[in-house]
XYZ file of N, CA and C in Angstrom:
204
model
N 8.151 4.254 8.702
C 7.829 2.861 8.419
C 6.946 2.770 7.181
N 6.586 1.468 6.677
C 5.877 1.060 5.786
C 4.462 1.672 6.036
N 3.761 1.470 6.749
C 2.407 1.669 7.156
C 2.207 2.940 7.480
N 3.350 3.881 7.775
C 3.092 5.095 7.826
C 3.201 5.803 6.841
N 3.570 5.127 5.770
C 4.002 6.080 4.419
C 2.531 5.828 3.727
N 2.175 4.636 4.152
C 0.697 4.092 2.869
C -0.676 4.797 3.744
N -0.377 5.077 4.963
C -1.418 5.903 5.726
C -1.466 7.318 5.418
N -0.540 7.533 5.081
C -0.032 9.199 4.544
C -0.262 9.249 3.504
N -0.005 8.641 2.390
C -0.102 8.742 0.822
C -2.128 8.453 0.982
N -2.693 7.645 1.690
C -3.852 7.917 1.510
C -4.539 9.388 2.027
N -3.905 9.463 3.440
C -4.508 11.016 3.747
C -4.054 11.980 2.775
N -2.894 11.781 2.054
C -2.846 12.532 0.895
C -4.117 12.821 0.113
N -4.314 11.453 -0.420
C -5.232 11.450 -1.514
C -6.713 11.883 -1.351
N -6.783 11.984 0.663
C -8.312 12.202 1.034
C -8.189 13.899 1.178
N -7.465 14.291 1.161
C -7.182 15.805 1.224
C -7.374 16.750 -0.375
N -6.645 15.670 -1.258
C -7.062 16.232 -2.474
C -8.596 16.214 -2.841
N -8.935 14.968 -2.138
C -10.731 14.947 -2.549
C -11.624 15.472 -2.066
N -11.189 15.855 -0.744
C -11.742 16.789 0.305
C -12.065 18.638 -0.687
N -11.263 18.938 -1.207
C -10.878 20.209 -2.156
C -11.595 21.630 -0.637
N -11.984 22.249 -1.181
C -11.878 23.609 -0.312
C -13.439 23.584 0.608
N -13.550 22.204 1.275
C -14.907 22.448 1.649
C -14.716 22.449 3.559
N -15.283 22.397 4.442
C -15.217 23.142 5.787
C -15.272 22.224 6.417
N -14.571 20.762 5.867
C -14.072 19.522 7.155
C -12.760 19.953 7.270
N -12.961 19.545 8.562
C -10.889 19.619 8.997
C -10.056 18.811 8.463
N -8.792 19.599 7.900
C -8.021 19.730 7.414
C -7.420 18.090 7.955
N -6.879 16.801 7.311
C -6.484 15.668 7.972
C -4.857 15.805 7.483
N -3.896 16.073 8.785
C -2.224 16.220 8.980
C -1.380 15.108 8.912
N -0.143 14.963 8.473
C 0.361 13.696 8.369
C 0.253 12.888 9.445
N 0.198 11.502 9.533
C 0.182 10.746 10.533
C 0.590 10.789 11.655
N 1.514 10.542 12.357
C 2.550 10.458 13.175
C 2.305 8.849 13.950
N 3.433 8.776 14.417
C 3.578 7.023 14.683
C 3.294 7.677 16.415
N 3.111 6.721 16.607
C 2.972 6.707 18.744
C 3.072 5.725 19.961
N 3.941 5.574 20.131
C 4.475 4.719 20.419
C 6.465 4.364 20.225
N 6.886 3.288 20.844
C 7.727 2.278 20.285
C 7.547 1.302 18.835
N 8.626 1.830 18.538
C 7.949 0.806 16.743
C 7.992 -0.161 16.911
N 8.419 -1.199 18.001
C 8.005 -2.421 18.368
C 7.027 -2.911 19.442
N 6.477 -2.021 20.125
C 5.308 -2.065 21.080
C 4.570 -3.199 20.431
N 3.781 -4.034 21.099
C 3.135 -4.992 20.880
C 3.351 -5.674 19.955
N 4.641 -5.535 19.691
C 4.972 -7.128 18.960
C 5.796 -8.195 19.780
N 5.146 -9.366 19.278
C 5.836 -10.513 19.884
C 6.792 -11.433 18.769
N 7.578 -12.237 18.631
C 8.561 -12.824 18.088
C 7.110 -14.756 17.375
N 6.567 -14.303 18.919
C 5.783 -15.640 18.908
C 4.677 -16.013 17.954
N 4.613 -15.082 17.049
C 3.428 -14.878 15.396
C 2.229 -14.151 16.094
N 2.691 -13.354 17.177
C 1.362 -12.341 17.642
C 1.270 -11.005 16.456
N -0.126 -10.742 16.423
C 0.034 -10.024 15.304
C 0.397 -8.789 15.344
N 1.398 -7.676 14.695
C 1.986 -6.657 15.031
C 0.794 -5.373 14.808
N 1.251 -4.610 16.322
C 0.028 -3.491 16.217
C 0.956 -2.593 16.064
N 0.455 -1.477 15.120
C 0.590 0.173 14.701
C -0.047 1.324 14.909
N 0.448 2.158 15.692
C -0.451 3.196 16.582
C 0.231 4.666 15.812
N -1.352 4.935 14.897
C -0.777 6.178 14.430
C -1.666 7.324 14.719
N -1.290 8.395 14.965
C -2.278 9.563 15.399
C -2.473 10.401 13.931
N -3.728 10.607 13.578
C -3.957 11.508 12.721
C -4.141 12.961 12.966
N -3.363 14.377 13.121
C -3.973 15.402 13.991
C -4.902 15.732 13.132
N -5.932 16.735 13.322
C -7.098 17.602 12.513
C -6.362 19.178 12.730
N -6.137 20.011 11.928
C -6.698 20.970 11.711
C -7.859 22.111 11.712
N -8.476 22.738 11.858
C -9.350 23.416 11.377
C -9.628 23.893 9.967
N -10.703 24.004 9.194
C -10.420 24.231 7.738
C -10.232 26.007 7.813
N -10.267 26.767 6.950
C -10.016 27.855 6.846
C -11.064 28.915 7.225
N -11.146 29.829 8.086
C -12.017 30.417 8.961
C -12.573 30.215 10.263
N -11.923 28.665 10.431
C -12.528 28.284 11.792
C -11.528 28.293 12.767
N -11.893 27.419 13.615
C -11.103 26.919 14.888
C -11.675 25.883 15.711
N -10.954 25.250 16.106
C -11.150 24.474 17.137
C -10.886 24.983 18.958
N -12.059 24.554 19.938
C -11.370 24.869 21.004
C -12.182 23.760 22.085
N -11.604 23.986 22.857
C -12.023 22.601 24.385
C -13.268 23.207 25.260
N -14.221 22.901 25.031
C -15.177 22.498 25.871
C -15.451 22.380 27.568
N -14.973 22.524 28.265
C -15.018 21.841 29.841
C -16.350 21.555 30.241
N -15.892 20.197 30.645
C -17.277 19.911 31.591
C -18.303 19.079 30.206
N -17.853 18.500 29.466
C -17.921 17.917 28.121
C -17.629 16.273 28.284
């Protein structure tokens, strides 16, 4: 979709500015959902549910916590 390409072309651009420093890595979008989920016909305003995953930057990792 539209909104997923202009959400992407920005995480693009935050990745280039990011350059080699030890925040996680931000992955293409992904949509979630039905691409019509919460829209109505009736001028309700249309919602877009996109997941950004993270990465780890280079040397690290991520892991789960329990009991958090």
């Amino acid at each position: 979709t539209v909104v997923e390409k202009l959400v992407n072309d920005l995480l693009g651009v935050c990745r280039i500015l990011s350059g080699d420093d030890f925040m996680p890595r931000l992955q293409p979008a992904v949509g979630v959902g039905g691409s019509l989920e919460g829209w109505n016909a009736c001028g309700e305003d249309f919602v877009c549910r996109l997941l950004v995953p993270l990465k780890p930057p280079p040397g690290h990792s991520f892991h789960l916590e329990l009991g958090t």
